[in-house]
Amino acid sequence: MALVPYEETAGVGLQTFHKPLATFSFANHRIQIRQDWRQLGVAAVVWDAAIVLSTYLEMGAVELRGCSAVELGAGTGLVGIVAALLGAHVTITDRKVALEFLKSNVQANLPPHIQSKVVVKELTWGQNLGSFSPGEFDLILGADIIYLEETFTDLLQTLEHLCSNHSVILLACRIRYERDNNFLAMLERQFTVSKVHYDPEKDVHIYKAQKRNQREDL
């Protein structure tokens, strides 16, 4: 979803985003993520929220082995790649224009036996949900995907469709504007939401959400 100019960039060290490669170490693997700011803008660089969420997954906060996971608005695909390395079956999604770039990072960083457990697939929030089964995933992952207010309704519809009553959502974000809190308030109308992690150095929060059951709503 992240294919528009990003308001915060004026105050950020853009030299980091203009580097062609960003290198990380997760799950005992060296991961080299290709970045392409000039072609795809914010969809093609690694944001702090993705690093913090990847670290959280590596800490063992959720059981990933055999888990069915999906990453929304994946951009470079770092979070989905890390989830796959940690044992999950992962569907890594973004809009169509970003898919070839996303595939290149997945193929460059996952060995063949793990690539077979990963699917890169188009998902435009609120639009092509018919290509995903309702409640299909155990775990829904999103890093820095809640900054565009005009996408909030579509994102909520997408989360509602992909989640079963047992699914867990993990959203990593930096709270920059009041609208970010507005999204969390919208999320709480349909899901039970709690903050499970905060990285003070990067100022990134991780929120966990699960569908409210009928008894809670009574």
Coordinates of C-alpha atoms in Angstrom, one line a residue:
M1 CA 0.0 0.0 0.0
A2 CA 2.9 2.3 0.6
L3 CA 3.5 3.9 -2.7
V4 CA 3.0 7.6 -2.0
P5 CA 5.3 10.4 -0.8
Y6 CA 5.8 10.1 3.0
E7 CA 5.4 13.2 5.1
E8 CA 8.1 12.4 7.6
T9 CA 10.9 12.0 5.1
A10 CA 11.9 15.7 5.2
G11 CA 13.2 15.2 8.7
V12 CA 14.7 11.7 8.2
G13 CA 18.3 10.9 7.1
L14 CA 17.3 9.9 3.6
Q15 CA 20.8 8.7 2.8
T16 CA 19.9 5.5 4.6
F17 CA 17.0 5.0 2.2
H18 CA 19.0 5.7 -0.9
K19 CA 21.5 2.9 -0.2
P20 CA 20.9 0.1 -2.7
L21 CA 21.2 -2.6 0.0
A22 CA 20.3 -2.8 3.7
T23 CA 21.9 -5.6 5.6
F24 CA 20.5 -7.4 8.7
S25 CA 21.1 -10.5 10.7
F26 CA 18.0 -12.5 11.8
A27 CA 17.3 -16.1 12.5
N28 CA 21.1 -16.9 12.0
H29 CA 20.9 -15.6 8.5
R30 CA 22.5 -12.6 6.8
I31 CA 19.7 -10.8 5.0
Q32 CA 20.4 -8.3 2.3
I33 CA 17.4 -6.2 1.3
R34 CA 17.5 -4.4 -1.9
Q35 CA 16.1 -0.8 -1.7
D36 CA 14.9 1.3 -4.6
W37 CA 13.6 4.7 -3.3
R38 CA 13.7 6.4 -6.7
Q39 CA 11.4 3.8 -8.3
L40 CA 8.9 2.9 -5.6
G41 CA 9.5 5.4 -2.8
V42 CA 8.5 4.3 0.7
A43 CA 7.4 0.8 -0.5
A44 CA 11.0 0.0 -1.3
V45 CA 13.0 0.9 1.8
V46 CA 13.2 -0.7 5.2
W47 CA 11.5 1.3 8.0
D48 CA 12.3 1.0 11.7
A49 CA 8.9 -0.7 12.4
A50 CA 9.9 -3.6 10.2
I51 CA 13.2 -4.0 12.1
V52 CA 11.4 -3.9 15.4
L53 CA 8.7 -6.4 14.4
S54 CA 11.3 -8.8 13.0
T55 CA 13.3 -8.6 16.2
Y56 CA 10.1 -9.3 18.2
L57 CA 9.4 -12.3 16.1
E58 CA 13.0 -13.6 16.6
M59 CA 12.5 -13.2 20.4
G60 CA 10.0 -16.0 20.2
A61 CA 7.0 -13.9 21.1
V62 CA 4.8 -16.1 19.0
E63 CA 5.1 -19.7 17.8
L64 CA 5.9 -19.5 14.1
R65 CA 6.8 -23.1 13.2
G66 CA 4.0 -24.5 11.1
C67 CA 2.0 -21.2 11.5
S68 CA 0.1 -19.7 8.6
A69 CA 1.1 -16.1 8.4
V70 CA 0.5 -13.1 6.0
E71 CA 2.3 -9.8 5.8
L72 CA 0.3 -6.8 4.7
G73 CA 1.8 -3.9 2.8
A74 CA 5.1 -5.8 2.9
G75 CA 7.2 -3.4 0.8
T76 CA 10.7 -4.9 0.9
G77 CA 9.4 -8.1 2.5
L78 CA 11.8 -8.1 5.5
V79 CA 9.2 -9.1 8.1
G80 CA 7.8 -11.9 5.9
I81 CA 11.3 -13.2 5.1
V82 CA 12.2 -13.3 8.8
A83 CA 8.9 -15.1 9.7
A84 CA 9.6 -17.7 7.0
L85 CA 13.2 -18.2 8.3
L86 CA 11.6 -18.8 11.7
G87 CA 9.4 -21.6 10.4
A88 CA 6.1 -20.0 9.3
H89 CA 4.3 -20.6 6.0
V90 CA 4.1 -17.0 4.8
T91 CA 2.0 -15.1 2.2
I92 CA 3.8 -11.8 1.6
T93 CA 1.5 -9.2 0.0
D94 CA 1.5 -5.7 -1.5
R95 CA 0.0 -3.9 -4.4
K96 CA 0.7 -5.2 -7.9
V97 CA 3.2 -2.5 -8.8
A98 CA 5.5 -3.6 -5.9
L99 CA 5.4 -7.4 -6.5
E100 CA 8.4 -7.9 -8.7
F101 CA 10.6 -5.9 -6.4
L102 CA 9.2 -7.8 -3.4
K103 CA 9.8 -11.2 -5.2
S104 CA 13.4 -10.3 -5.9
N105 CA 14.1 -9.7 -2.2
V106 CA 12.4 -13.0 -1.2
Q107 CA 14.3 -15.0 -3.8
A108 CA 17.6 -13.4 -2.8
N109 CA 17.3 -14.1 0.9
L110 CA 15.5 -17.5 1.3
P111 CA 17.0 -20.8 0.5
P112 CA 15.0 -23.0 -1.9
H113 CA 13.5 -25.3 0.7
I114 CA 12.1 -22.3 2.6
Q115 CA 11.0 -20.4 -0.6
S116 CA 8.7 -23.3 -1.2
K117 CA 6.7 -22.3 1.9
V118 CA 6.4 -18.6 0.8
V119 CA 3.9 -17.1 -1.6
V120 CA 4.2 -13.5 -2.9
K121 CA 0.7 -12.3 -3.8
E122 CA -1.1 -9.2 -4.7
L123 CA -3.4 -7.7 -2.1
T124 CA -5.0 -4.2 -2.4
W125 CA -6.8 -3.7 0.8
G126 CA -10.6 -3.9 0.6
Q127 CA -10.5 -4.9 -3.1
N128 CA -9.3 -8.4 -4.1
L129 CA -10.2 -10.1 -0.9
G130 CA -12.0 -12.9 -2.8
S131 CA -8.7 -14.4 -3.6
F132 CA -8.1 -15.1 0.1
S133 CA -10.2 -17.5 2.1
P134 CA -12.0 -15.9 5.1
G135 CA -10.0 -16.5 8.3
E136 CA -7.2 -18.1 6.3
F137 CA -4.3 -17.1 8.5
D138 CA -3.1 -17.8 12.1
L139 CA -1.0 -14.6 12.1
I140 CA -1.4 -11.3 10.4
L141 CA 1.7 -9.0 10.3
G142 CA 2.0 -5.3 9.5
A143 CA 4.9 -2.9 9.9
D144 CA 4.2 0.8 9.4
I145 CA 1.0 0.4 7.5
I146 CA -1.4 2.7 9.4
Y147 CA -0.2 6.1 8.4
L148 CA -2.7 6.9 5.5
E149 CA -6.1 7.8 6.9
E150 CA -7.9 7.2 3.6
T151 CA -6.8 3.5 3.8
F152 CA -8.1 2.8 7.3
T153 CA -11.5 1.5 6.4
D154 CA -10.1 -0.8 3.7
L155 CA -7.4 -2.0 6.1
L156 CA -10.0 -2.8 8.8
Q157 CA -12.1 -4.7 6.2
T158 CA -9.1 -6.7 5.1
L159 CA -8.1 -7.6 8.7
E160 CA -11.7 -8.6 9.4
H161 CA -11.7 -10.9 6.3
L162 CA -8.3 -12.5 6.9
C163 CA -8.8 -13.2 10.7
S164 CA -10.6 -16.1 12.3
N165 CA -11.6 -16.1 16.0
H166 CA -8.2 -17.6 16.8
S167 CA -6.0 -15.4 14.6
V168 CA -3.5 -12.9 16.0
I169 CA -2.6 -9.6 14.5
L170 CA 0.7 -7.9 15.2
L171 CA 1.0 -4.3 14.0
A172 CA 4.3 -2.4 14.5
C173 CA 4.1 1.4 14.2
R174 CA 5.4 4.7 15.3
I175 CA 2.6 7.0 16.6
R176 CA 3.3 10.2 14.7
Y177 CA -0.1 11.8 14.4
E178 CA -3.5 11.8 16.0
R179 CA -4.8 9.9 13.1
D180 CA -2.7 6.9 14.1
N181 CA -4.5 6.8 17.4
N182 CA -7.7 7.2 15.5
F183 CA -7.0 4.0 13.7
L184 CA -6.3 2.1 16.9
A185 CA -9.6 3.4 18.2
M186 CA -11.3 2.0 15.1
L187 CA -9.5 -1.3 15.5
E188 CA -10.7 -1.6 19.1
R189 CA -14.3 -1.5 18.0
Q190 CA -13.9 -4.9 16.2
F191 CA -10.8 -6.4 18.0
T192 CA -9.3 -6.7 21.5
V193 CA -6.2 -4.6 21.3
S194 CA -3.2 -4.5 23.6
K195 CA 0.4 -3.1 23.4
V196 CA 2.8 -5.9 23.7
H197 CA 6.2 -4.2 23.0
Y198 CA 7.8 -0.8 22.8
D199 CA 11.3 0.0 21.4
P200 CA 12.3 3.3 23.0
E201 CA 15.3 3.8 20.8
K202 CA 13.3 3.6 17.6
D203 CA 10.1 4.8 19.2
V204 CA 8.1 1.9 17.7
H205 CA 5.1 0.2 19.4
I206 CA 3.8 -3.3 18.6
Y207 CA 0.1 -3.9 19.1
K208 CA -1.6 -7.3 19.3
A209 CA -5.2 -7.6 18.2
Q210 CA -7.7 -10.5 18.1
K211 CA -11.3 -10.6 17.1
R212 CA -13.8 -9.9 19.8
N213 CA -15.9 -12.9 20.5
Q214 CA -19.7 -12.6 20.8
R215 CA -19.7 -12.9 24.6
E216 CA -17.4 -9.9 24.9
D217 CA -19.8 -7.9 22.8
L218 CA -22.8 -8.8 25.0

